[in-house]
Amino acid sequence: MRILFLTHAFNSLTQRLYVELTALGHEVSIEFDIDDRVTAEAVALWRPELVVAPFLKRRIPESIWRAQRCIVIHPGIEGDRGPSALDRAIADGETEWGVTALEANAEMDAGDVWASVGFAMRDAAKGSLYRNEVTEAAVTAIGLVLERLAQPGFCPRPLDPLRPGVRGRLRPPMRQPDRAIDWSRDGTAAVLRKIRAADGFPGVHDAIHGLPVALFDAHPEDALRRRHASAAPGTVLATRDGAVCRATVDGAVWITHLRRIDGQEPSFKLPAVTVLGERLAGVPEAPLAPDAVVDGATWRPIRYEEQGAVGYVHFPFYNGAMGTRHCEQLRAAVARAKARPTRVIVLLGGPDFWSNGIHLNLIEAAAQPADESWRNIEAMNDLVREILLTERQMTVAALQGNAGAGGVFLALAADRVYARDGVILNPHYKAMGNLYGSEYWTYLLPRRVGPARAQAITGNRLPLGAGEAARVGLVDGHFGATPAAFRAEIARRAAVWAAAPGLAAELAAKRARRAADEAQAPLAGYRAAEMERMRLNFYGFDASYHVARHHFVHKLPRSRTPLHLARHRRSAGGAPASRS
């Protein structure tokens, strides 16, 4: 089927649907929802049999939905209407939620129902639910839509809020007064729920030490509150690795990221300590080692644990972004893991993201972004090298979450690479201002997939699903419907690998291959050549990387859809018609 995606952005859900539908043989082109005229032009150029709207913030133009079947993916149960569906589900403590595929009409989220797929809610942030449960339900829903379109005589049911079993309803957008935290009354559970319901966007507006900020990414804390039992709710008790810990009426929460809302720059999300700066003078740091045993809930960016002869390194960095300090800390954690008497080391990333490479927000906020870009990529390279030169253990990159850019090539430093079934990989840099990239990719990628395929993958600029990644050799396999199921299977396999009598011979063969590769072309040579190209990206006359980074960090709206997404524009001169 010929399908047009009309979407606000090429977000994780849209990418997953694109991967699934193209794998089934459908022809999919993508148009960003810029304005009605551009949308009409895209429909005229592609002439789709179906328009799918995975992620929209406004209505589809009437001239389109009256002439063309348009299916809207709504992250809410049947009958739910309004732009804050998932926000309200979290805030209200819903235990069951869902995704509905609706036919577009004159009213937002009120069209005929083609499919409705439910799921159990987790205690998790909005973004995590969206990337996991919502995405899986959306894949199922669009599959049902396509099946039903092929059934002669099938008619979608009209949305009827009075029909038995329909409990959704029209609800207004959540505003900041709906999200506000009352530190004198709200317990830890309420604070977590409010911040998680505003995760990603818009955050919860608040003030810390006199600075108006939006709060993001909250986690419970037990021990620190017991040590500061007399602290007033809302007090900043401590800092740790860029996060701040605030007291609640019955406990405490870690808040890892803030965004200034006082009109001053930088006005984008950054680690909390970076935003607050000198306002935190006198607040103690509460360090916690990755391998420290903890009694009760807490937060730390890196955690190490052992199960028998297997060591597990968890690094659920926020949005998968890894700044210079993150890379240095993770390298140190890997080095400590290598010194342990284990036989296998599993690198797990986080449940939502494995890694997305360098931290563009921290780079944008730096006094000298080019210099910080250089430091960040060098720290990433040091981390890759640390993993690559593991001689006494088998290393396994276990991608339970999505990975992009340098994060994909970081995974390739491991001996074995496995991905969860629903994971999306973006193994390329060029979308970020034609960035060349490093992380030893010119060594790691060709040795896995061959030179020709390596060139095709990095030049493609399109996402790969886990199945396609396995087919081309980028990963060794994929399994697990959920992060929990994936981790359980990885643990089972890792225990088998660690106990295998042939592991010593396998490690000896690995050392021999590395020595032969080094003799033929030293790692230092790959790194130097990559960094020479990166020097041009960071310091050269072409400022494309800096412009693209600025647009990405500040979330500036697109003026057109890139041609690698908009297939319908490639033979039509590329650019949309000018807007009046």
Coordinates of C-alpha atoms in Angstrom, one line a residue:
M1 CA 0.0 0.0 0.0
R2 CA 1.1 3.6 -0.7
I3 CA 1.1 5.4 2.6
L4 CA 1.8 9.0 3.6
F5 CA 2.8 9.8 7.2
L6 CA 1.7 13.3 8.2
T7 CA 3.5 14.0 11.4
H8 CA 4.8 16.9 13.6
A9 CA 8.2 15.3 13.8
F10 CA 10.0 12.0 13.0
N11 CA 9.8 10.9 16.6
S12 CA 10.4 7.5 18.1
L13 CA 6.8 6.3 17.5
T14 CA 6.8 7.5 13.9
Q15 CA 10.2 5.9 13.3
R16 CA 8.9 2.5 14.6
L17 CA 5.8 2.6 12.5
Y18 CA 7.9 3.5 9.5
V19 CA 10.2 0.6 10.1
E20 CA 7.3 -1.9 10.6
L21 CA 5.3 -0.8 7.6
T22 CA 8.3 -0.7 5.2
A23 CA 9.4 -4.1 6.4
L24 CA 5.9 -5.4 5.3
G25 CA 6.5 -4.0 1.8
H26 CA 4.4 -0.8 2.1
E27 CA 5.7 2.3 0.3
V28 CA 5.9 5.0 3.0
S29 CA 6.7 8.7 2.5
I30 CA 6.8 11.3 5.2
E31 CA 5.7 14.9 5.4
F32 CA 6.1 17.2 8.4
D33 CA 2.9 19.0 9.3
I34 CA 4.1 22.6 8.5
D35 CA 0.9 24.1 7.1
D36 CA -2.2 23.2 5.1
R37 CA -0.9 24.2 1.8
V38 CA 2.3 22.1 2.2
T39 CA 0.2 19.1 3.3
A40 CA -2.1 19.3 0.3
E41 CA 1.0 19.5 -1.9
A42 CA 2.4 16.4 -0.3
V43 CA -0.8 14.4 -0.9
A44 CA -1.0 15.5 -4.5
L45 CA 2.6 14.5 -5.1
W46 CA 2.5 11.1 -3.4
R47 CA -1.1 10.2 -4.1
P48 CA -1.4 7.8 -1.1
E49 CA -4.0 5.2 -0.6
L50 CA -3.8 6.0 3.1
V51 CA -2.7 8.9 5.3
V52 CA -1.4 8.0 8.8
A53 CA -0.9 10.7 11.4
P54 CA 1.3 9.1 14.1
F55 CA 2.1 12.4 16.0
L56 CA 0.1 15.5 15.3
K57 CA -0.5 18.7 17.3
R58 CA -3.3 20.1 15.2
R59 CA -6.2 18.9 13.0
I60 CA -5.7 17.5 9.5
P61 CA -7.1 20.0 7.0
E62 CA -10.7 19.2 6.0
S63 CA -9.8 19.3 2.3
I64 CA -7.5 16.3 3.0
W65 CA -9.7 14.1 5.2
R66 CA -12.8 14.6 3.1
A67 CA -10.9 13.4 -0.1
Q68 CA -8.5 10.9 1.5
R69 CA -8.9 8.3 4.3
C70 CA -6.8 9.6 7.2
I71 CA -6.0 7.6 10.3
V72 CA -4.9 9.4 13.5
I73 CA -3.0 7.5 16.2
H74 CA -4.2 8.8 19.6
P75 CA -2.4 7.8 22.8
G76 CA -5.6 7.3 24.7
I77 CA -8.4 4.8 25.3
E78 CA -11.5 4.8 23.2
G79 CA -13.5 7.9 23.9
D80 CA -10.6 9.8 25.3
R81 CA -10.2 13.2 23.6
G82 CA -7.8 16.1 24.1
P83 CA -4.0 16.8 23.8
S84 CA -3.0 15.7 27.3
A85 CA -4.2 12.0 27.1
L86 CA -1.1 10.3 28.5
D87 CA -0.3 13.2 30.9
R88 CA -3.8 12.8 32.5
A89 CA -3.6 9.0 32.6
I90 CA -0.4 9.2 34.7
A91 CA -1.7 12.1 36.9
D92 CA -4.9 10.3 37.6
G93 CA -3.2 7.0 38.5
E94 CA -4.8 5.0 35.7
T95 CA -3.9 1.3 35.8
E96 CA -5.1 0.5 32.3
W97 CA -4.7 2.7 29.2
G98 CA -4.5 2.3 25.5
V99 CA -4.1 3.6 21.9
T100 CA -6.9 4.3 19.5
A101 CA -6.7 4.5 15.7
L102 CA -9.4 7.0 14.6
E103 CA -10.5 8.2 11.2
A104 CA -9.9 12.0 11.0
N105 CA -13.0 14.2 10.8
A106 CA -13.9 17.8 11.8
E107 CA -13.5 17.2 15.5
M108 CA -10.1 16.4 17.1
D109 CA -9.9 12.8 18.3
A110 CA -13.6 12.2 17.6
G111 CA -13.6 10.2 14.4
D112 CA -14.8 6.6 13.7
V113 CA -12.8 4.0 15.6
W114 CA -10.8 1.5 13.4
A115 CA -8.8 -0.1 16.3
S116 CA -8.4 0.3 20.0
V117 CA -5.5 -1.5 21.8
G118 CA -5.1 -1.5 25.6
F119 CA -2.1 -2.0 27.9
A120 CA -1.3 -2.0 31.6
M121 CA 0.2 1.2 33.0
R122 CA 3.6 1.2 34.7
D123 CA 4.9 3.6 37.4
A124 CA 7.0 5.4 34.8
A125 CA 7.6 8.7 33.1
K126 CA 5.4 9.8 30.2
G127 CA 8.3 9.4 27.7
S128 CA 9.1 5.9 28.8
L129 CA 5.4 4.8 28.5
Y130 CA 5.3 6.5 25.1
R131 CA 8.4 4.8 23.8
N132 CA 7.3 1.3 25.1
E133 CA 3.7 0.6 25.8
V134 CA 2.2 3.3 23.6
T135 CA 4.5 2.4 20.7
E136 CA 3.8 -1.3 20.9
A137 CA 0.0 -0.7 21.1
A138 CA 0.3 1.7 18.1
V139 CA 2.1 -0.9 16.0
T140 CA -0.7 -3.4 16.8
A141 CA -3.4 -0.8 16.1
I142 CA -2.1 0.2 12.7
G143 CA -1.7 -3.5 11.9
L144 CA -5.4 -4.0 12.7
V145 CA -6.3 -1.0 10.6
L146 CA -4.5 -2.4 7.5
E147 CA -6.1 -5.8 8.0
R148 CA -9.6 -4.2 8.3
L149 CA -9.0 -2.1 5.2
A150 CA -8.5 -5.3 3.3
Q151 CA -11.8 -6.7 4.6
P152 CA -14.6 -6.0 2.1
G153 CA -17.5 -4.3 3.8
F154 CA -15.7 -3.5 7.1
C155 CA -17.0 -0.4 8.7
P156 CA -15.3 1.4 11.6
R157 CA -17.6 2.1 14.6
P158 CA -18.6 5.6 15.4
L159 CA -17.2 7.0 18.6
D160 CA -20.0 6.8 21.2
P161 CA -19.1 7.9 24.7
L162 CA -22.3 6.3 26.0
R163 CA -21.6 2.9 24.6
P164 CA -20.9 0.3 27.5
G165 CA -17.3 -0.1 28.1
V166 CA -16.3 3.3 26.7
R167 CA -14.9 5.2 29.6
G168 CA -12.8 7.9 27.8
R169 CA -14.1 11.4 27.6
L170 CA -13.2 14.9 26.3
R171 CA -10.8 16.5 28.7
P172 CA -9.1 19.9 28.4
P173 CA -5.3 20.3 28.1
M174 CA -3.4 20.1 31.4
R175 CA -2.1 23.5 32.4
Q176 CA 0.6 24.3 34.9
P177 CA -1.9 24.9 37.7
D178 CA -3.0 21.3 37.2
R179 CA 0.6 20.1 37.5
A180 CA 1.8 22.3 40.4
I181 CA 3.5 20.7 43.3
D182 CA 2.6 21.7 46.8
W183 CA 5.7 20.8 48.7
S184 CA 4.0 21.4 52.0
R185 CA 1.4 18.7 51.3
D186 CA 2.4 16.4 48.4
G187 CA 4.1 13.1 49.3
T188 CA 6.8 11.5 47.3
A189 CA 4.3 9.5 45.2
A190 CA 2.4 12.6 44.2
V191 CA 5.5 14.5 43.4
L192 CA 6.8 11.7 41.2
R193 CA 3.4 11.3 39.5
K194 CA 3.3 15.0 38.6
I195 CA 6.8 15.3 37.3
R196 CA 6.5 12.0 35.3
A197 CA 3.2 13.2 33.8
A198 CA 5.0 16.3 32.4
D199 CA 8.1 14.4 31.3
G200 CA 9.7 15.5 28.0
F201 CA 7.3 18.4 27.7
P202 CA 6.3 20.8 29.3
G203 CA 7.9 19.9 32.7
V204 CA 6.5 21.0 36.1
H205 CA 7.0 24.7 36.8
D206 CA 8.5 25.4 40.2
A207 CA 11.3 27.5 41.8
I208 CA 14.5 26.3 43.4
H209 CA 16.5 28.7 45.5
G210 CA 14.7 31.6 43.9
L211 CA 15.2 30.5 40.3
P212 CA 12.0 29.7 38.3
V213 CA 12.5 26.4 36.5
A214 CA 10.7 23.4 35.0
L215 CA 11.4 20.1 36.6
F216 CA 12.2 16.8 34.7
D217 CA 13.1 13.2 35.4
A218 CA 12.4 12.4 39.1
H219 CA 13.3 9.4 41.1
P220 CA 12.6 8.4 44.7
E221 CA 15.2 8.5 47.5
D222 CA 15.0 6.9 50.9
A223 CA 18.2 7.1 52.9
L224 CA 19.0 10.8 52.5
R225 CA 15.6 11.8 53.9
R226 CA 16.2 9.7 57.0
R227 CA 19.5 11.5 57.6
H228 CA 17.7 14.9 57.2
A229 CA 14.5 14.2 59.0
S230 CA 14.1 17.8 60.2
A231 CA 14.5 19.4 56.7
A232 CA 11.4 21.3 55.5
P233 CA 9.7 19.8 52.4
G234 CA 11.1 21.3 49.2
T235 CA 14.6 21.7 50.7
V236 CA 17.5 20.7 48.6
L237 CA 19.2 18.1 50.6
A238 CA 22.1 17.1 48.4
T239 CA 23.5 16.9 44.9
R240 CA 24.8 13.9 43.0
D241 CA 26.3 13.7 39.5
G242 CA 24.4 16.7 38.3
A243 CA 21.1 16.0 40.0
V244 CA 19.5 17.6 43.1
C245 CA 17.6 15.8 45.9
R246 CA 14.6 17.6 47.4
A247 CA 12.7 16.7 50.5
T248 CA 9.0 15.8 50.4
V249 CA 6.6 15.5 53.3
D250 CA 7.3 11.8 53.6
G251 CA 10.6 11.2 51.8
A252 CA 12.7 12.7 49.0
V253 CA 13.1 12.8 45.2
W254 CA 16.0 13.2 42.9
I255 CA 15.4 15.6 40.1
T256 CA 18.0 15.2 37.4
H257 CA 17.2 18.0 34.8
L258 CA 15.8 21.5 34.8
R259 CA 14.9 24.2 32.3
R260 CA 15.0 27.9 33.1
I261 CA 11.7 29.6 32.7
D262 CA 12.8 33.1 33.7
G263 CA 13.4 34.3 30.2
Q264 CA 17.2 34.0 30.5
E265 CA 19.5 31.7 28.5
P266 CA 20.2 28.8 28.3
S267 CA 16.4 28.1 28.2
F268 CA 16.7 24.4 27.3
K269 CA 17.0 21.3 29.5
L270 CA 20.2 20.7 31.3
P271 CA 21.4 18.8 34.4
A272 CA 20.0 20.5 37.5
V273 CA 23.3 21.4 39.0
T274 CA 24.4 23.1 35.8
V275 CA 21.3 25.2 35.8
L276 CA 21.4 26.2 39.5
G277 CA 25.2 26.8 39.7
E278 CA 26.2 29.0 42.5
R279 CA 22.7 28.9 44.0
L280 CA 23.7 25.5 45.4
A281 CA 26.6 26.8 47.4
G282 CA 26.7 25.0 50.7
V283 CA 24.6 22.0 49.5
P284 CA 26.6 18.8 50.1
E285 CA 27.4 16.3 47.4
A286 CA 26.3 12.8 48.2
P287 CA 28.4 10.5 45.9
L288 CA 27.4 6.9 45.4
A289 CA 29.7 4.5 43.7
P290 CA 28.2 2.3 40.9
D291 CA 28.8 -0.9 42.8
A292 CA 27.7 0.4 46.3
V293 CA 25.1 -1.7 47.9
V294 CA 22.0 0.4 48.8
D295 CA 19.2 -0.3 51.2
G296 CA 16.1 1.4 49.7
A297 CA 15.3 3.5 46.7
T298 CA 17.8 6.0 45.2
W299 CA 19.2 7.3 41.9
R300 CA 22.6 7.1 40.3
P301 CA 23.6 7.5 36.6
I302 CA 25.7 4.3 36.6
R303 CA 25.1 1.0 38.4
Y304 CA 27.2 -2.1 38.5
E305 CA 26.0 -5.5 39.8
E306 CA 27.3 -9.1 39.5
Q307 CA 25.4 -12.4 39.2
G308 CA 27.8 -15.3 39.4
A309 CA 30.5 -14.8 36.8
V310 CA 28.6 -12.1 34.9
G311 CA 29.0 -8.3 35.6
Y312 CA 26.3 -5.9 34.5
V313 CA 26.8 -2.2 33.8
H314 CA 23.7 -0.1 33.8
F315 CA 23.9 3.4 32.4
P316 CA 20.4 4.9 31.9
F317 CA 21.5 8.4 31.0
Y318 CA 18.6 10.9 30.5
N319 CA 17.5 10.7 26.8
G320 CA 20.6 8.6 26.1
A321 CA 22.8 11.7 26.0
M322 CA 26.4 11.3 27.2
G323 CA 28.4 14.4 28.1
T324 CA 32.1 14.4 28.7
R325 CA 31.8 13.6 32.4
H326 CA 29.3 10.8 31.7
C327 CA 31.8 9.2 29.3
E328 CA 34.6 9.5 31.8
Q329 CA 32.5 8.0 34.6
L330 CA 31.3 5.2 32.4
R331 CA 34.8 4.4 31.3
A332 CA 36.0 4.2 34.9
A333 CA 33.1 1.9 35.7
V334 CA 34.0 -0.4 32.7
A335 CA 37.6 -0.4 33.8
R336 CA 36.6 -1.5 37.3
A337 CA 34.3 -4.1 35.9
K338 CA 37.2 -5.5 33.8
A339 CA 39.3 -5.8 37.0
R340 CA 36.7 -8.1 38.6
P341 CA 37.0 -11.9 38.4
T342 CA 34.1 -12.2 36.0
R343 CA 34.0 -14.0 32.6
V344 CA 31.3 -11.9 30.9
I345 CA 30.5 -8.1 31.1
V346 CA 27.1 -7.0 29.9
L347 CA 26.6 -3.3 29.0
L348 CA 22.9 -2.6 29.4
G349 CA 22.4 1.1 28.9
G350 CA 18.9 2.0 30.1
P351 CA 15.4 0.7 29.4
D352 CA 14.5 3.6 27.1
F353 CA 17.8 4.4 25.5
W354 CA 21.1 2.5 25.2
S355 CA 23.0 5.6 24.1
N356 CA 22.5 8.5 21.7
G357 CA 26.1 9.6 21.7
I358 CA 27.4 13.0 22.6
H359 CA 25.4 15.4 24.8
L360 CA 24.3 18.2 22.4
N361 CA 22.5 20.3 25.1
L362 CA 25.6 20.5 27.3
I363 CA 27.7 21.4 24.2
E364 CA 25.2 24.1 23.2
A365 CA 25.4 25.5 26.8
A366 CA 29.2 25.6 26.8
A367 CA 31.1 28.9 26.6
Q368 CA 32.9 27.4 23.6
P369 CA 30.7 24.7 21.9
A370 CA 33.4 23.7 19.4
D371 CA 35.9 23.0 22.3
E372 CA 33.2 21.1 24.3
S373 CA 32.3 19.1 21.2
W374 CA 35.9 18.1 20.9
R375 CA 36.3 17.1 24.5
N376 CA 33.0 15.1 24.4
I377 CA 33.9 13.1 21.4
E378 CA 37.4 12.4 22.7
A379 CA 35.8 11.1 25.9
M380 CA 33.5 8.9 23.9
N381 CA 36.5 7.6 22.0
D382 CA 38.3 6.8 25.2
L383 CA 35.2 4.8 26.4
V384 CA 35.0 2.9 23.1
R385 CA 38.7 2.0 23.3
E386 CA 38.3 0.8 26.9
I387 CA 35.5 -1.6 25.9
L388 CA 37.3 -2.7 22.7
L389 CA 40.5 -3.6 24.6
T390 CA 38.8 -5.9 27.1
E391 CA 41.0 -9.0 27.0
R392 CA 39.9 -11.3 29.9
Q393 CA 36.1 -11.1 29.5
M394 CA 33.5 -11.5 26.8
T395 CA 31.7 -8.1 26.4
V396 CA 28.1 -7.9 25.4
A397 CA 26.2 -4.8 24.3
A398 CA 22.5 -5.5 25.3
L399 CA 20.3 -2.8 23.7
Q400 CA 17.1 -2.8 25.7
G401 CA 16.4 0.7 24.4
N402 CA 16.9 2.8 21.2
A403 CA 20.4 3.9 20.1
G404 CA 21.5 6.6 17.7
A405 CA 24.6 8.1 16.2
G406 CA 27.7 7.5 18.3
G407 CA 25.7 5.3 20.6
V408 CA 25.3 2.7 18.0
F409 CA 29.0 2.6 17.3
L410 CA 29.7 2.5 21.0
A411 CA 27.7 -0.8 21.1
L412 CA 29.8 -2.2 18.3
A413 CA 32.9 -2.1 20.5
A414 CA 31.5 -5.1 22.3
D415 CA 32.2 -8.7 21.2
R416 CA 28.5 -9.4 20.9
V417 CA 25.5 -7.1 20.3
Y418 CA 21.9 -7.9 20.9
A419 CA 18.8 -5.8 20.7
R420 CA 15.3 -5.9 22.0
D421 CA 12.7 -6.7 19.3
G422 CA 11.2 -3.2 19.2
V423 CA 14.5 -1.2 19.4
I424 CA 15.2 1.4 16.7
L425 CA 18.7 2.2 15.6
N426 CA 20.0 5.3 13.8
P427 CA 23.6 4.3 12.8
H428 CA 24.5 7.6 11.2
Y429 CA 25.6 11.1 11.9
K430 CA 24.9 13.1 8.8
A431 CA 21.5 14.5 9.9
M432 CA 23.4 16.5 12.5
G433 CA 24.8 19.0 10.0
N434 CA 26.7 16.4 8.0
L435 CA 28.8 15.4 11.0
Y436 CA 31.4 12.9 10.1
G437 CA 31.5 11.0 13.5
S438 CA 34.2 9.2 15.4
E439 CA 33.9 6.4 18.1
Y440 CA 36.2 4.3 15.8
W441 CA 33.3 3.7 13.5
T442 CA 35.6 3.5 10.5
Y443 CA 37.1 0.4 12.1
L444 CA 34.1 -1.1 14.0
L445 CA 31.4 -0.9 11.3
P446 CA 33.2 -2.3 8.3
R447 CA 34.6 -5.2 10.4
R448 CA 31.0 -6.2 11.2
V449 CA 29.2 -5.5 7.9
G450 CA 31.9 -5.0 5.3
P451 CA 33.0 -1.7 3.6
A452 CA 30.2 -1.4 1.1
R453 CA 27.4 -2.0 3.5
A454 CA 29.1 0.3 6.1
Q455 CA 29.0 3.1 3.5
A456 CA 25.3 2.4 2.7
I457 CA 24.3 2.3 6.4
T458 CA 26.0 5.6 7.4
G459 CA 24.8 7.4 4.2
N460 CA 21.2 6.2 4.6
R461 CA 20.0 8.6 7.3
L462 CA 17.0 6.3 8.0
P463 CA 16.2 4.2 11.1
L464 CA 16.7 0.5 11.2
G465 CA 14.6 -1.9 13.2
A466 CA 16.2 -4.7 15.2
G467 CA 15.2 -7.3 12.5
E468 CA 16.9 -5.4 9.7
A469 CA 19.9 -4.6 11.9
A470 CA 20.3 -8.4 12.4
R471 CA 19.8 -9.1 8.8
V472 CA 22.7 -6.8 7.7
G473 CA 24.9 -7.9 10.5
L474 CA 24.8 -4.8 12.7
V475 CA 23.6 -6.8 15.6
D476 CA 23.9 -10.5 16.4
G477 CA 20.3 -11.1 17.2
H478 CA 17.1 -9.7 18.7
F479 CA 14.5 -10.9 21.1
G480 CA 12.2 -9.8 24.0
A481 CA 8.9 -8.0 23.7
T482 CA 9.7 -5.8 26.7
P483 CA 12.8 -4.5 28.4
A484 CA 12.2 -6.8 31.3
A485 CA 11.8 -9.8 29.1
F486 CA 14.9 -8.8 27.1
R487 CA 17.0 -8.5 30.3
A488 CA 15.8 -11.8 31.6
E489 CA 16.9 -13.6 28.4
I490 CA 20.2 -11.7 28.3
A491 CA 20.9 -12.9 31.9
R492 CA 20.1 -16.5 30.9
R493 CA 22.4 -16.4 27.9
A494 CA 25.2 -14.6 29.7
A495 CA 25.2 -17.2 32.4
V496 CA 25.5 -19.9 29.7
W497 CA 28.3 -18.0 28.0
A498 CA 30.2 -17.5 31.2
A499 CA 30.0 -21.2 32.0
A500 CA 31.0 -22.4 28.5
P501 CA 34.1 -24.5 28.5
G502 CA 35.2 -23.0 25.2
L503 CA 35.2 -19.4 26.5
A504 CA 39.0 -19.3 27.2
A505 CA 39.7 -20.3 23.6
E506 CA 37.2 -17.7 22.3
L507 CA 38.9 -15.0 24.3
A508 CA 42.3 -16.1 23.1
A509 CA 41.1 -15.9 19.5
K510 CA 39.7 -12.4 20.2
R511 CA 43.1 -11.3 21.5
A512 CA 44.8 -12.7 18.4
R513 CA 42.3 -10.9 16.0
R514 CA 42.9 -7.7 17.8
A515 CA 46.7 -8.0 17.6
A516 CA 46.4 -8.8 13.9
D517 CA 44.2 -5.8 13.2
E518 CA 46.5 -3.6 15.2
A519 CA 49.5 -4.8 13.2
Q520 CA 47.7 -4.1 9.9
A521 CA 46.2 -0.7 10.9
P522 CA 46.6 0.7 14.5
L523 CA 43.5 2.0 16.3
A524 CA 45.2 5.3 16.8
G525 CA 45.3 5.8 13.0
Y526 CA 41.5 5.3 12.7
R527 CA 40.9 7.7 15.6
A528 CA 43.3 10.4 14.2
A529 CA 41.7 10.2 10.7
E530 CA 38.2 10.5 12.1
M531 CA 39.1 13.4 14.4
E532 CA 40.8 15.3 11.6
R533 CA 37.4 15.2 9.8
M534 CA 35.6 16.1 13.1
R535 CA 38.0 19.1 13.4
L536 CA 36.6 20.4 10.2
N537 CA 33.0 19.9 11.5
F538 CA 33.8 21.7 14.8
Y539 CA 36.3 24.4 13.7
G540 CA 36.0 24.6 9.9
F541 CA 34.3 27.2 7.6
D542 CA 31.2 25.1 7.2
A543 CA 29.1 25.8 10.3
S544 CA 26.4 23.2 9.4
Y545 CA 27.0 21.1 12.5
H546 CA 26.7 24.1 14.8
V547 CA 23.5 25.3 13.1
A548 CA 21.9 21.9 13.1
R549 CA 22.8 21.4 16.8
H550 CA 21.3 24.8 17.7
H551 CA 18.1 24.0 15.9
F552 CA 17.9 20.6 17.5
V553 CA 18.6 21.8 21.1
H554 CA 16.2 24.8 20.8
K555 CA 13.6 22.6 19.1
L556 CA 13.1 25.1 16.3
P557 CA 10.3 24.2 13.9
R558 CA 11.2 22.7 10.6
S559 CA 10.5 24.8 7.5
R560 CA 10.5 21.7 5.2
T561 CA 10.7 17.9 5.4
P562 CA 14.2 16.5 4.6
L563 CA 14.3 14.7 1.2
H564 CA 15.5 11.4 2.7
L565 CA 12.1 11.3 4.4
A566 CA 10.0 12.9 1.8
R567 CA 10.2 10.5 -1.1
H568 CA 7.4 12.3 -2.9
R569 CA 9.6 15.4 -3.2
R570 CA 12.7 13.8 -4.6
S571 CA 11.4 13.9 -8.2
A572 CA 9.5 17.2 -7.7
G573 CA 12.4 19.5 -7.2
G574 CA 12.7 19.0 -3.4
A575 CA 11.3 22.1 -1.7
P576 CA 7.6 22.6 -1.0
A577 CA 5.8 25.5 -2.5
S578 CA 6.5 28.8 -0.8
R579 CA 4.0 29.8 1.9
S580 CA 2.0 32.9 1.5

